[in-house]
Amino acid sequence: IQALAYILAAGSTLLGFELHEHVHSARWKVKTLADSVAVPATVTRSTIEEQCALPAPRIAETVPRLSSEREVFVISANLIAAKKEFDGDYHLVLEDPVTHLHMIAEIPEAAGKAPKVYLDKFAAARKTIDKIAGAPGVLGKTFPRPVPIEITGLGFFDDEHMFTPKGMPANCREIHPVLQVRLLEPRLLEHQLL
């Protein structure tokens, strides 16, 4: 039991250090819109398949916003799992209803350094997820039946993780931050993908 306590203490110390470095990095500012980006008013309809096909750039925590991360996308997908990350983000696992490819979308906490207009959007998007699933916890929840949703947010390339998060595509592409979540009826989802 004492050995287990040492392992847990070391793990939580490492997690705390990694989390501290993560939330104070250039990529954290990109993820949360705290980097003073001008978010375009126009949106581009896309699919998970298209996002997963993008070439993966070399990413490190020190890399500022890339030109490919200045575009707002609208994607219709099935929500198959949700959890609250240790950094406070809602981690959504999305599935393409046609190809069954997976992708991650994340909604930051509404208490950061982004302009208030975006913090309000984060709060509203999280409220929609709460209505669908109840507030997800750190253990997460998987949905027995996929929930058709439409998300709007900026494209983002994450760096590779020591342990690949559930839903992460090979190119580490995400929608992060999510600015809006809209629940779709299953028939509307099928119609939008025709």
CSV table of C-alpha atoms in Angstrom, one decimal:
chain,number,residue,atom,x,y,z
A,1,ILE,CA,0.0,0.0,0.0
A,2,GLN,CA,2.9,2.4,0.8
A,3,ALA,CA,4.4,1.7,-2.7
A,4,LEU,CA,1.0,2.6,-4.3
A,5,ALA,CA,0.9,5.8,-2.2
A,6,TYR,CA,4.4,6.8,-3.5
A,7,ILE,CA,3.4,6.0,-7.1
A,8,LEU,CA,0.2,8.1,-6.8
A,9,ALA,CA,2.1,11.0,-5.2
A,10,ALA,CA,4.8,11.0,-7.9
A,11,GLY,CA,2.1,10.8,-10.6
A,12,SER,CA,0.1,13.7,-9.2
A,13,THR,CA,3.4,15.8,-8.8
A,14,LEU,CA,4.3,15.0,-12.5
A,15,LEU,CA,0.7,15.8,-13.6
A,16,GLY,CA,0.8,19.1,-11.6
A,17,PHE,CA,4.1,20.1,-13.2
A,18,GLU,CA,2.9,19.2,-16.7
A,19,LEU,CA,-0.4,21.0,-16.2
A,20,HIS,CA,1.4,24.1,-14.9
A,21,GLU,CA,3.7,24.1,-18.0
A,22,HIS,CA,0.7,23.4,-20.3
A,23,VAL,CA,-1.5,26.2,-19.1
A,24,HIS,CA,1.3,28.8,-19.3
A,25,SER,CA,2.4,27.9,-22.8
A,26,ALA,CA,1.9,29.6,-26.2
A,27,ARG,CA,-0.3,26.7,-27.3
A,28,TRP,CA,-2.6,27.2,-24.3
A,29,LYS,CA,-3.2,30.8,-25.4
A,30,VAL,CA,-4.1,29.5,-28.9
A,31,LYS,CA,-6.5,26.9,-27.4
A,32,THR,CA,-8.3,29.4,-25.3
A,33,LEU,CA,-8.2,32.5,-27.7
A,34,ALA,CA,-6.0,34.4,-25.2
A,35,ASP,CA,-3.5,35.1,-28.0
A,36,SER,CA,-5.5,38.1,-29.3
A,37,VAL,CA,-6.4,36.4,-32.6
A,38,ALA,CA,-9.0,38.1,-34.8
A,39,VAL,CA,-11.6,35.3,-35.1
A,40,PRO,CA,-13.2,35.5,-38.6
A,41,ALA,CA,-16.9,36.0,-38.9
A,42,THR,CA,-17.2,33.6,-41.8
A,43,VAL,CA,-17.3,29.9,-41.2
A,44,THR,CA,-16.4,26.9,-43.4
A,45,ARG,CA,-18.5,23.8,-43.3
A,46,SER,CA,-16.2,20.8,-43.0
A,47,THR,CA,-16.2,17.1,-42.0
A,48,ILE,CA,-14.2,15.0,-39.6
A,49,GLU,CA,-12.8,13.2,-42.6
A,50,GLU,CA,-11.5,16.4,-44.1
A,51,GLN,CA,-10.0,17.6,-40.8
A,52,CYS,CA,-8.3,14.2,-40.3
A,53,ALA,CA,-6.8,14.4,-43.8
A,54,LEU,CA,-4.9,17.6,-43.2
A,55,PRO,CA,-1.1,17.2,-43.0
A,56,ALA,CA,0.2,17.4,-39.5
A,57,PRO,CA,2.8,20.2,-38.8
A,58,ARG,CA,5.5,19.8,-36.2
A,59,ILE,CA,4.1,21.1,-33.0
A,60,ALA,CA,5.6,22.0,-29.6
A,61,GLU,CA,4.1,23.9,-26.6
A,62,THR,CA,6.1,27.0,-27.7
A,63,VAL,CA,4.5,27.2,-31.2
A,64,PRO,CA,2.2,30.2,-31.7
A,65,ARG,CA,-1.0,30.1,-33.7
A,66,LEU,CA,-0.5,28.6,-37.2
A,67,SER,CA,-2.2,30.0,-40.3
A,68,SER,CA,-4.3,26.8,-40.5
A,69,GLU,CA,-5.6,27.6,-37.0
A,70,ARG,CA,-7.3,30.9,-38.0
A,71,GLU,CA,-10.3,29.4,-39.7
A,72,VAL,CA,-13.7,28.7,-38.0
A,73,PHE,CA,-15.3,25.4,-39.0
A,74,VAL,CA,-18.8,24.0,-38.6
A,75,ILE,CA,-18.9,20.2,-38.4
A,76,SER,CA,-21.9,17.9,-38.0
A,77,ALA,CA,-20.9,14.8,-36.0
A,78,ASN,CA,-22.0,12.2,-33.5
A,79,LEU,CA,-21.0,12.9,-29.9
A,80,ILE,CA,-19.8,9.5,-28.5
A,81,ALA,CA,-18.0,10.5,-25.3
A,82,ALA,CA,-17.4,13.5,-23.1
A,83,LYS,CA,-15.2,14.2,-20.0
A,84,LYS,CA,-13.8,17.1,-18.1
A,85,GLU,CA,-10.0,17.3,-18.4
A,86,PHE,CA,-7.7,18.1,-15.5
A,87,ASP,CA,-7.1,21.5,-17.1
A,88,GLY,CA,-10.9,22.2,-17.0
A,89,ASP,CA,-11.7,21.7,-20.7
A,90,TYR,CA,-14.6,19.7,-21.8
A,91,HIS,CA,-13.1,16.9,-24.0
A,92,LEU,CA,-15.6,15.7,-26.6
A,93,VAL,CA,-15.0,12.7,-28.7
A,94,LEU,CA,-16.7,13.1,-32.1
A,95,GLU,CA,-17.4,10.5,-34.7
A,96,ASP,CA,-18.0,11.1,-38.4
A,97,PRO,CA,-21.4,9.4,-39.1
A,98,VAL,CA,-20.3,8.3,-42.6
A,99,THR,CA,-16.7,7.2,-42.2
A,100,HIS,CA,-16.7,6.6,-38.4
A,101,LEU,CA,-13.4,8.5,-38.1
A,102,HIS,CA,-12.9,10.1,-34.7
A,103,MET,CA,-11.8,13.6,-33.7
A,104,ILE,CA,-11.6,15.6,-30.5
A,105,ALA,CA,-13.3,18.9,-29.8
A,106,GLU,CA,-12.6,20.9,-26.6
A,107,ILE,CA,-14.5,23.6,-24.8
A,108,PRO,CA,-12.4,25.7,-22.5
A,109,GLU,CA,-13.6,26.9,-19.1
A,110,ALA,CA,-15.3,30.2,-19.2
A,111,ALA,CA,-12.8,31.7,-16.8
A,112,GLY,CA,-9.7,32.5,-18.8
A,113,LYS,CA,-7.9,35.4,-20.4
A,114,ALA,CA,-9.9,35.3,-23.7
A,115,PRO,CA,-12.1,38.3,-24.5
A,116,LYS,CA,-15.5,38.2,-22.6
A,117,VAL,CA,-17.4,37.5,-25.8
A,118,TYR,CA,-15.6,34.2,-26.2
A,119,LEU,CA,-15.8,33.3,-22.5
A,120,ASP,CA,-19.6,33.7,-22.9
A,121,LYS,CA,-19.6,31.4,-25.9
A,122,PHE,CA,-17.6,28.8,-24.0
A,123,ALA,CA,-20.1,28.9,-21.2
A,124,ALA,CA,-23.0,28.5,-23.6
A,125,ALA,CA,-21.4,25.6,-25.4
A,126,ARG,CA,-20.7,23.8,-22.1
A,127,LYS,CA,-24.2,24.4,-21.0
A,128,THR,CA,-25.4,22.6,-24.1
A,129,ILE,CA,-23.2,19.6,-23.4
A,130,ASP,CA,-24.5,19.6,-19.8
A,131,LYS,CA,-28.1,19.5,-21.1
A,132,ILE,CA,-27.2,16.5,-23.3
A,133,ALA,CA,-25.1,14.6,-20.9
A,134,GLY,CA,-25.1,16.2,-17.5
A,135,ALA,CA,-21.9,17.9,-16.5
A,136,PRO,CA,-19.1,15.4,-17.5
A,137,GLY,CA,-16.6,14.5,-14.8
A,138,VAL,CA,-13.0,13.5,-15.0
A,139,LEU,CA,-13.9,9.8,-15.5
A,140,GLY,CA,-16.1,10.8,-18.5
A,141,LYS,CA,-19.1,9.2,-20.0
A,142,THR,CA,-19.7,7.2,-23.1
A,143,PHE,CA,-23.0,7.4,-24.8
A,144,PRO,CA,-24.7,4.1,-25.6
A,145,ARG,CA,-26.3,5.8,-28.6
A,146,PRO,CA,-24.4,8.5,-30.5
A,147,VAL,CA,-25.8,12.1,-30.1
A,148,PRO,CA,-26.0,14.1,-33.3
A,149,ILE,CA,-24.5,17.6,-32.8
A,150,GLU,CA,-23.1,20.4,-34.8
A,151,ILE,CA,-20.0,22.2,-33.4
A,152,THR,CA,-18.5,25.5,-34.5
A,153,GLY,CA,-15.0,26.4,-33.6
A,154,LEU,CA,-11.4,27.0,-34.7
A,155,GLY,CA,-9.2,24.3,-36.1
A,156,PHE,CA,-6.2,23.4,-33.9
A,157,PHE,CA,-3.2,21.1,-34.1
A,158,ASP,CA,-2.3,19.6,-30.7
A,159,ASP,CA,1.1,18.2,-30.0
A,160,GLU,CA,1.6,14.5,-29.6
A,161,HIS,CA,0.8,13.2,-26.1
A,162,MET,CA,2.6,10.6,-24.0
A,163,PHE,CA,-0.7,8.7,-23.9
A,164,THR,CA,-3.0,9.3,-26.9
A,165,PRO,CA,-6.3,10.7,-25.7
A,166,LYS,CA,-9.4,8.8,-26.8
A,167,GLY,CA,-10.6,10.1,-30.1
A,168,MET,CA,-7.3,11.7,-31.2
A,169,PRO,CA,-6.7,11.3,-34.9
A,170,ALA,CA,-3.2,10.5,-36.3
A,171,ASN,CA,-2.6,14.2,-37.3
A,172,CYS,CA,-3.6,15.5,-33.8
A,173,ARG,CA,-6.2,17.8,-35.3
A,174,GLU,CA,-8.9,19.2,-33.0
A,175,ILE,CA,-11.6,21.8,-33.0
A,176,HIS,CA,-10.3,23.9,-30.1
A,177,PRO,CA,-11.8,26.0,-28.8
A,178,VAL,CA,-15.5,25.1,-29.6
A,179,LEU,CA,-17.5,28.3,-29.8
A,180,GLN,CA,-21.0,26.7,-30.2
A,181,VAL,CA,-22.7,23.4,-29.8
A,182,ARG,CA,-26.1,22.7,-31.3
A,183,LEU,CA,-28.1,19.5,-30.8
A,184,LEU,CA,-29.3,18.0,-34.1
A,185,GLU,CA,-32.2,15.6,-34.7
A,186,PRO,CA,-30.9,12.4,-36.3
A,187,ARG,CA,-32.8,13.1,-39.5
A,188,LEU,CA,-31.3,16.6,-39.7
A,189,LEU,CA,-27.8,15.2,-39.4
A,190,GLU,CA,-28.5,12.7,-42.3
A,191,HIS,CA,-29.9,15.6,-44.4
A,192,GLN,CA,-26.8,17.8,-43.8
A,193,LEU,CA,-24.4,15.1,-44.9
A,194,LEU,CA,-26.2,14.4,-48.3
